[in-house]
C-alpha positions as a Python dict, from the first residue, in 0.01 Angstrom:
ca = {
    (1, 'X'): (0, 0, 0),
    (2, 'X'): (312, -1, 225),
    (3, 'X'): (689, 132, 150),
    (4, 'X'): (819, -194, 17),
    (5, 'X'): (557, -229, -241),
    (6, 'X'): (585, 131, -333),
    (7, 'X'): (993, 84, -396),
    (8, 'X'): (917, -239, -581),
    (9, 'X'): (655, -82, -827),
    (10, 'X'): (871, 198, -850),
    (11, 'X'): (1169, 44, -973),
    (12, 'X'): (1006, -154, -1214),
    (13, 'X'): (837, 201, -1342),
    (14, 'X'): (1183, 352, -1357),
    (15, 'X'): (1327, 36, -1594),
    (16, 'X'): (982, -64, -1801),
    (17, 'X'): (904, 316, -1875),
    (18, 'X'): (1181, 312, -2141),
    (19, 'X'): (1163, 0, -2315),
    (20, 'X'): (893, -144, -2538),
    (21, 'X'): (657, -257, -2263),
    (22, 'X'): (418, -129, -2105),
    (23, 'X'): (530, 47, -1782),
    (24, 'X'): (156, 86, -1652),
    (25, 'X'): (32, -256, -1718),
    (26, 'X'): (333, -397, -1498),
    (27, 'X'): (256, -140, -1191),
    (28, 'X'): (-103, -248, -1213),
    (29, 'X'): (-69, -575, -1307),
    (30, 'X'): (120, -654, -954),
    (31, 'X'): (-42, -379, -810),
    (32, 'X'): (-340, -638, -842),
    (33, 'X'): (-188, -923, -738),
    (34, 'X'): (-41, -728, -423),
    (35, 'X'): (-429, -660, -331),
    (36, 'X'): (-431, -280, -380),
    (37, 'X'): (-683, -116, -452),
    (38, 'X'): (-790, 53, -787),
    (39, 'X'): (-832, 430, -677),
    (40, 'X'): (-451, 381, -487),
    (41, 'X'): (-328, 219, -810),
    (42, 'X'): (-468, 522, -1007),
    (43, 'X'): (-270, 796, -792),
    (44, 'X'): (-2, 567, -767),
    (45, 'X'): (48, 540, -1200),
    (46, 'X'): (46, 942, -1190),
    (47, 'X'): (267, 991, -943),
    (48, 'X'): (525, 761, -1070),
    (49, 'X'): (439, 918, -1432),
    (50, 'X'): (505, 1236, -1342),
    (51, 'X'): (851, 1143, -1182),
    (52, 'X'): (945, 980, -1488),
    (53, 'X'): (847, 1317, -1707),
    (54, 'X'): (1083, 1492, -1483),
    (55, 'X'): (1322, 1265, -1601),
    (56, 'X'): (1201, 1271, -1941),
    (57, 'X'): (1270, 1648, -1991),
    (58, 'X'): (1606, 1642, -1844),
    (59, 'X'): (1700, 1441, -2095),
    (60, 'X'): (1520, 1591, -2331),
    (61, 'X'): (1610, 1961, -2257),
    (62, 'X'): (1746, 2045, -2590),
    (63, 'X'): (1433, 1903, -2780),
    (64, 'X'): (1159, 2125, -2519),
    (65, 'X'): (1395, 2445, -2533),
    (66, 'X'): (1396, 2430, -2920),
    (67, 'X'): (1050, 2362, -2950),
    (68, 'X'): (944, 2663, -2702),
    (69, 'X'): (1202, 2847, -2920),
    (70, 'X'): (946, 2762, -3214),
    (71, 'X'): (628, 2836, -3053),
    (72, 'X'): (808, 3193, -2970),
    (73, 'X'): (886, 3201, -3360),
    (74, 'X'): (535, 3105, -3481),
    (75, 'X'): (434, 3429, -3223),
    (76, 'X'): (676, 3696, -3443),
    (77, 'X'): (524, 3541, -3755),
    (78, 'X'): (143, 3540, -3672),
    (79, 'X'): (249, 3916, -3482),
    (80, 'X'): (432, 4029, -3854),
    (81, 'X'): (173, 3848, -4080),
    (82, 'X'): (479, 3591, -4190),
    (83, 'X'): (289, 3264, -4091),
    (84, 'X'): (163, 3040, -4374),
    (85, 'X'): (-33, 2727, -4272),
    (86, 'X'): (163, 2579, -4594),
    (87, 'X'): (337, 2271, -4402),
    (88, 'X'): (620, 2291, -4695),
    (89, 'X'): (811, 2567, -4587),
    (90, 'X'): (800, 2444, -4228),
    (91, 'X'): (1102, 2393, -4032),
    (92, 'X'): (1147, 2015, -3859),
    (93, 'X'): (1139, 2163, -3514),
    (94, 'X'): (761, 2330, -3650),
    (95, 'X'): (663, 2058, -3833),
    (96, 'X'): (730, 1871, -3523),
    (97, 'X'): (538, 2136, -3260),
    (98, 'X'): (262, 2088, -3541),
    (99, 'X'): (182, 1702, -3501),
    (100, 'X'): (266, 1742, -3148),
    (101, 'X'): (-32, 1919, -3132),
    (102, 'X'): (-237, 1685, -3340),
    (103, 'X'): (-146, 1388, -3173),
    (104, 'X'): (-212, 1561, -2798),
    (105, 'X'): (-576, 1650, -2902),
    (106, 'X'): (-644, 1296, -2998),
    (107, 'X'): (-472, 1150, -2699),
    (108, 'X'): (-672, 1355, -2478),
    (109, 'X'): (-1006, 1257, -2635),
    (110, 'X'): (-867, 888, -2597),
    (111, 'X'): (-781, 942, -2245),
    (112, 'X'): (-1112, 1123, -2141),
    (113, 'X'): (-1324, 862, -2321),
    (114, 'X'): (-1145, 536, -2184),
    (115, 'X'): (-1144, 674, -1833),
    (116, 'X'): (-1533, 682, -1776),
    (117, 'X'): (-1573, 355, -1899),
    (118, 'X'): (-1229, 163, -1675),
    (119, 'X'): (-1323, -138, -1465),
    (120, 'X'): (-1277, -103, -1072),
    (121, 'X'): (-1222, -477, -939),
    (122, 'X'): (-907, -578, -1001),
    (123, 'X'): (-939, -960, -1136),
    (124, 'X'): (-1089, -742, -1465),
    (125, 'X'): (-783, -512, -1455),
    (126, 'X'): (-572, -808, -1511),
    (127, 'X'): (-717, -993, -1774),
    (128, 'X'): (-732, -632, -1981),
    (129, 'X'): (-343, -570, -1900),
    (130, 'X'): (-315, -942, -2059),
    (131, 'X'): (-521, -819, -2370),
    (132, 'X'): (-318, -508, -2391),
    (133, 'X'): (-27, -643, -2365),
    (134, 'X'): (-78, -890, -2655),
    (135, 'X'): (-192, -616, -2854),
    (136, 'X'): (79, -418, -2792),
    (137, 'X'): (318, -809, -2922),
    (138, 'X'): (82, -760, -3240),
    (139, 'X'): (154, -394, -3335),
    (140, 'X'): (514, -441, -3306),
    (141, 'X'): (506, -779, -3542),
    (142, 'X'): (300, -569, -3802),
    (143, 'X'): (486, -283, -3824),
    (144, 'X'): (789, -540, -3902),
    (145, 'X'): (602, -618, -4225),
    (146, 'X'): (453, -323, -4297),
    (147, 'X'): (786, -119, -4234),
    (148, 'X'): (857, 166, -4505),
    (149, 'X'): (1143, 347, -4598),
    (150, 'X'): (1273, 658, -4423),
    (151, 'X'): (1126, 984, -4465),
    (152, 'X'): (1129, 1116, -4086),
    (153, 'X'): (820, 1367, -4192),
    (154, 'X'): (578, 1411, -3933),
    (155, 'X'): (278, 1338, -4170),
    (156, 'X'): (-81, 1397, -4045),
    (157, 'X'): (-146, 1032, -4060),
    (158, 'X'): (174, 957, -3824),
    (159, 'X'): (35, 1213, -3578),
    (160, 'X'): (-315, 1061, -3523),
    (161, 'X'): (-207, 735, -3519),
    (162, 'X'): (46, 838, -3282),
    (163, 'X'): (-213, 1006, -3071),
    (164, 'X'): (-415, 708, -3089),
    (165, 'X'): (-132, 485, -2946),
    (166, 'X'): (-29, 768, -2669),
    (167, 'X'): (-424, 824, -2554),
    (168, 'X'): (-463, 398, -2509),
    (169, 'X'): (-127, 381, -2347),
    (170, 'X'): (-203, 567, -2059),
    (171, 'X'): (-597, 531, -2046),
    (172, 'X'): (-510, 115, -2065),
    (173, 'X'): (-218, -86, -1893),
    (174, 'X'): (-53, -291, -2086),
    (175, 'X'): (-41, -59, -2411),
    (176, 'X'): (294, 12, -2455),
    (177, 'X'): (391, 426, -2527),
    (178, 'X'): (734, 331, -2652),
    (179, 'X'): (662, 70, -2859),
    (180, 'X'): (326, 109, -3074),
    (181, 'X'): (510, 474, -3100),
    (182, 'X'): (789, 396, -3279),
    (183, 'X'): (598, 86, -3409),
    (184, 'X'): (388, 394, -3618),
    (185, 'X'): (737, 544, -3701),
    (186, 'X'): (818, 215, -3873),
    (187, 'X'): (498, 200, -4067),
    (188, 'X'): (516, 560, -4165),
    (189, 'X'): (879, 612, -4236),
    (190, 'X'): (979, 744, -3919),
    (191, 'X'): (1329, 684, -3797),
    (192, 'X'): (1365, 496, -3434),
    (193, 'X'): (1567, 766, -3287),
    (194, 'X'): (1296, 1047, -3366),
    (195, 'X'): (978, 775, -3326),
    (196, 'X'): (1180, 748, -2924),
    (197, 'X'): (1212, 1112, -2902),
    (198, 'X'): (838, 1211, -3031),
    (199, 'X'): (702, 945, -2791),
    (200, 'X'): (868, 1045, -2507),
    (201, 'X'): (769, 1471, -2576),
    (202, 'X'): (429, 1367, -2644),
    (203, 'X'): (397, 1198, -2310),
    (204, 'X'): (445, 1566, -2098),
    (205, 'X'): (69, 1719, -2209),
    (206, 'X'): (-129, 1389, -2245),
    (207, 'X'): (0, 1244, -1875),
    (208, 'X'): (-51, 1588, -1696),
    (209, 'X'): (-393, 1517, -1832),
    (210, 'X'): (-407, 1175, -1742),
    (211, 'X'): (-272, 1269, -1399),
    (212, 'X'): (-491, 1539, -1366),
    (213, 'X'): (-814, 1286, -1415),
    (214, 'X'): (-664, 1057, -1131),
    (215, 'X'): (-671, 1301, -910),
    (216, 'X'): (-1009, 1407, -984),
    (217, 'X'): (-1086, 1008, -920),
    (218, 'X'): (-913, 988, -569),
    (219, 'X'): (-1053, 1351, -421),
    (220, 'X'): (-1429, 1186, -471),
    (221, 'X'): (-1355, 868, -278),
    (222, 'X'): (-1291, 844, 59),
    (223, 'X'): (-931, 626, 42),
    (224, 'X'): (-657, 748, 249),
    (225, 'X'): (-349, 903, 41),
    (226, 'X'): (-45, 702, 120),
    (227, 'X'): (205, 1008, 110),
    (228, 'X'): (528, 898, 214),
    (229, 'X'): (559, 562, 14),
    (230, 'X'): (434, 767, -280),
    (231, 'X'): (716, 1022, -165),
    (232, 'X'): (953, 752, -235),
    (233, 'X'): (808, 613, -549),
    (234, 'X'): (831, 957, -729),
    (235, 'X'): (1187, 1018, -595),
    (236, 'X'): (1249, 679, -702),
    (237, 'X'): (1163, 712, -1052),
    (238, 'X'): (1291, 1067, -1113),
    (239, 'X'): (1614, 980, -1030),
    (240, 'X'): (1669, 595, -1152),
    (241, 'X'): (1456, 709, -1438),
    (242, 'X'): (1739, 913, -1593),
    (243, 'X'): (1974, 711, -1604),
    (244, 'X'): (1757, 432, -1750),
    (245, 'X'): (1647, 642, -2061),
    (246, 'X'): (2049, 546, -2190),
    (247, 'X'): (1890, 180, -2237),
    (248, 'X'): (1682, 338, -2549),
    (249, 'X'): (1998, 360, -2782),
    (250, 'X'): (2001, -35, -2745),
    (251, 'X'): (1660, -67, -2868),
    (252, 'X'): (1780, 69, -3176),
    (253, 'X'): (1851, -260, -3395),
    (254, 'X'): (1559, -393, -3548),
    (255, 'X'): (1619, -711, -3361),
    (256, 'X'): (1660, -632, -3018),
    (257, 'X'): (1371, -412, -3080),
    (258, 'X'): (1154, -694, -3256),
    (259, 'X'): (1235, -966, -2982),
    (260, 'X'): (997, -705, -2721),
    (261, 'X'): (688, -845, -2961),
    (262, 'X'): (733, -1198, -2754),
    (263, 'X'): (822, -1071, -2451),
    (264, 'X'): (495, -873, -2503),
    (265, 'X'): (307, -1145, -2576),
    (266, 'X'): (457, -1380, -2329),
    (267, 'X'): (345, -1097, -2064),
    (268, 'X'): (25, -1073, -2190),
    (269, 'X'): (-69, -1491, -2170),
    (270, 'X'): (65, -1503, -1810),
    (271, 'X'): (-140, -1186, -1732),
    (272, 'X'): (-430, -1327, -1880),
    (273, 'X'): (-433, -1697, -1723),
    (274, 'X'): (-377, -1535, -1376),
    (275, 'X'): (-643, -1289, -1481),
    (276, 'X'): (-884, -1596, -1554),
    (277, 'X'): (-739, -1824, -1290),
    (278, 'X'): (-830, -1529, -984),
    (279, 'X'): (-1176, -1472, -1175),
    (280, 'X'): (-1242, -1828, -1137),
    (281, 'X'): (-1168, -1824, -794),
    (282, 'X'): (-1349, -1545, -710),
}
């Protein structure tokens, strides 16, 4: 992997993290056509993950510094014998550490299962960010018809599926985070605005995991570590991916947020005829 490919993949991380497509699947979706390999690709997704968490809780500040404000709380109550496990008299910000917690443990799981079982050639590693990304089309159709009305309450159900949807976005490319997210915040009553800011919190523990395993991948092979251009690729995406997160307030009309769907799905054909087309070939 040179500089310019770095930069280019980087950018496109900085813009696709925040909308309703999958980030990942476009980094290794070209990262594949550009001819590099899988165990680069891997340390390259982390490291461009992990610049756009830096952005994430920036702009999320208030959201983290209330919820370690909570876990602080929950420490007085359990230390005073105040805590009751009844979810009724929780605050939001509790509730909301609470299915945090649920969904991480699932996404983990997710993420440690998919990971031992994730092709290495690269003509596979297209045609699954085609099947991903049509997936990812699918969920956002159905949760158009399946939509229910607002309750914004962080039920157990919301929290594994939202687990779910967090563990196969970063263990496959082409899964969309941001949009099967707030895709299970339509289905379960959750409003847009807290679906984008539960996705985006939720995405801190499960990709330090998720970067963590890459690593682990890398440090048994024997590929060279291209430091500087993935220097610039995390510089890249901490600081364009800041500015980008604005874009989400856009997404919030049901249409402009529906119309992702095709683009999803139109991602996911091309993706997969390439895929095919280069496994023919090969």
């Amino acid at each position: 992997m040179n500089l310019i490919e770095a930069i280019i993949l980087a950018l496109i991380q900085s813009v696709t993290e925040f909308l309703p497509v999958s980030s990942s699947g476009l980094v290794y979706g070209l990262s594949a056509l550009f001819k590099i390999d899988c165990v680069t690709v891997d340390l390259l997704s982390a490291v461009l993950h992990i610049g756009s968490l830096f952005s994430v809780v920036l702009y999320f500040r208030r959201t983290f510094y209330d919820l370690l404000l909570e876990i602080k709380e929950i420490v007085k109550d359990v230390m005073n014998g105040r805590f009751s496990a009844d979810d009724g008299s929780f605050s939001t910000n509790r509730r909301m550490l609470f299915s945090l917690i649920i969904s991480t443990c699932v996404s983990v799981i997710v993420v440690l299962i998919l990971n031992s079982v994730f092709p290495s050639d690269t003509e596979m590693l297209l045609l699954i960010c085609g099947i991903c990304f049509l997936v990812t089309g699918f969920i956002i159709f159905l949760s158009t018809s399946l939509k229910k009305p607002l309750t914004n309450s962080y039920s157990t159900k919301f929290s594994l599926v939202a687990g779910l949807f967090q563990g196969l976005s970063i263990a496959l490319p082409g899964f969309s985070r941001f949009a099967t997210t707030v895709s299970a915040g339509n289905i379960f009553g959750i409003s847009k605005q807290n679906a984008i800011r539960y996705s985006f919190v939720l995405s801190f523990p499960a990709m330090v995991v998720s970067c963590v395993v890459s690593i682990v991948k890398v440090s048994s092979t024997n590929v060279l570590v291209p430091v500087i251009p993935l220097l610039i690729g995390f510089l890249i995406t901490v600081f364009c991916g800041f500015f980008f997160i604005n874009l989400i307030s856009k997404l919030l009309k049901n249409k402009l947020f529906n119309a992702f769907g095709f683009i999803n799905t139109l991602i996911g054909i091309v993706f997969m005829l390439v895929g095919v087309v280069a496994n023919f070939n090969s």
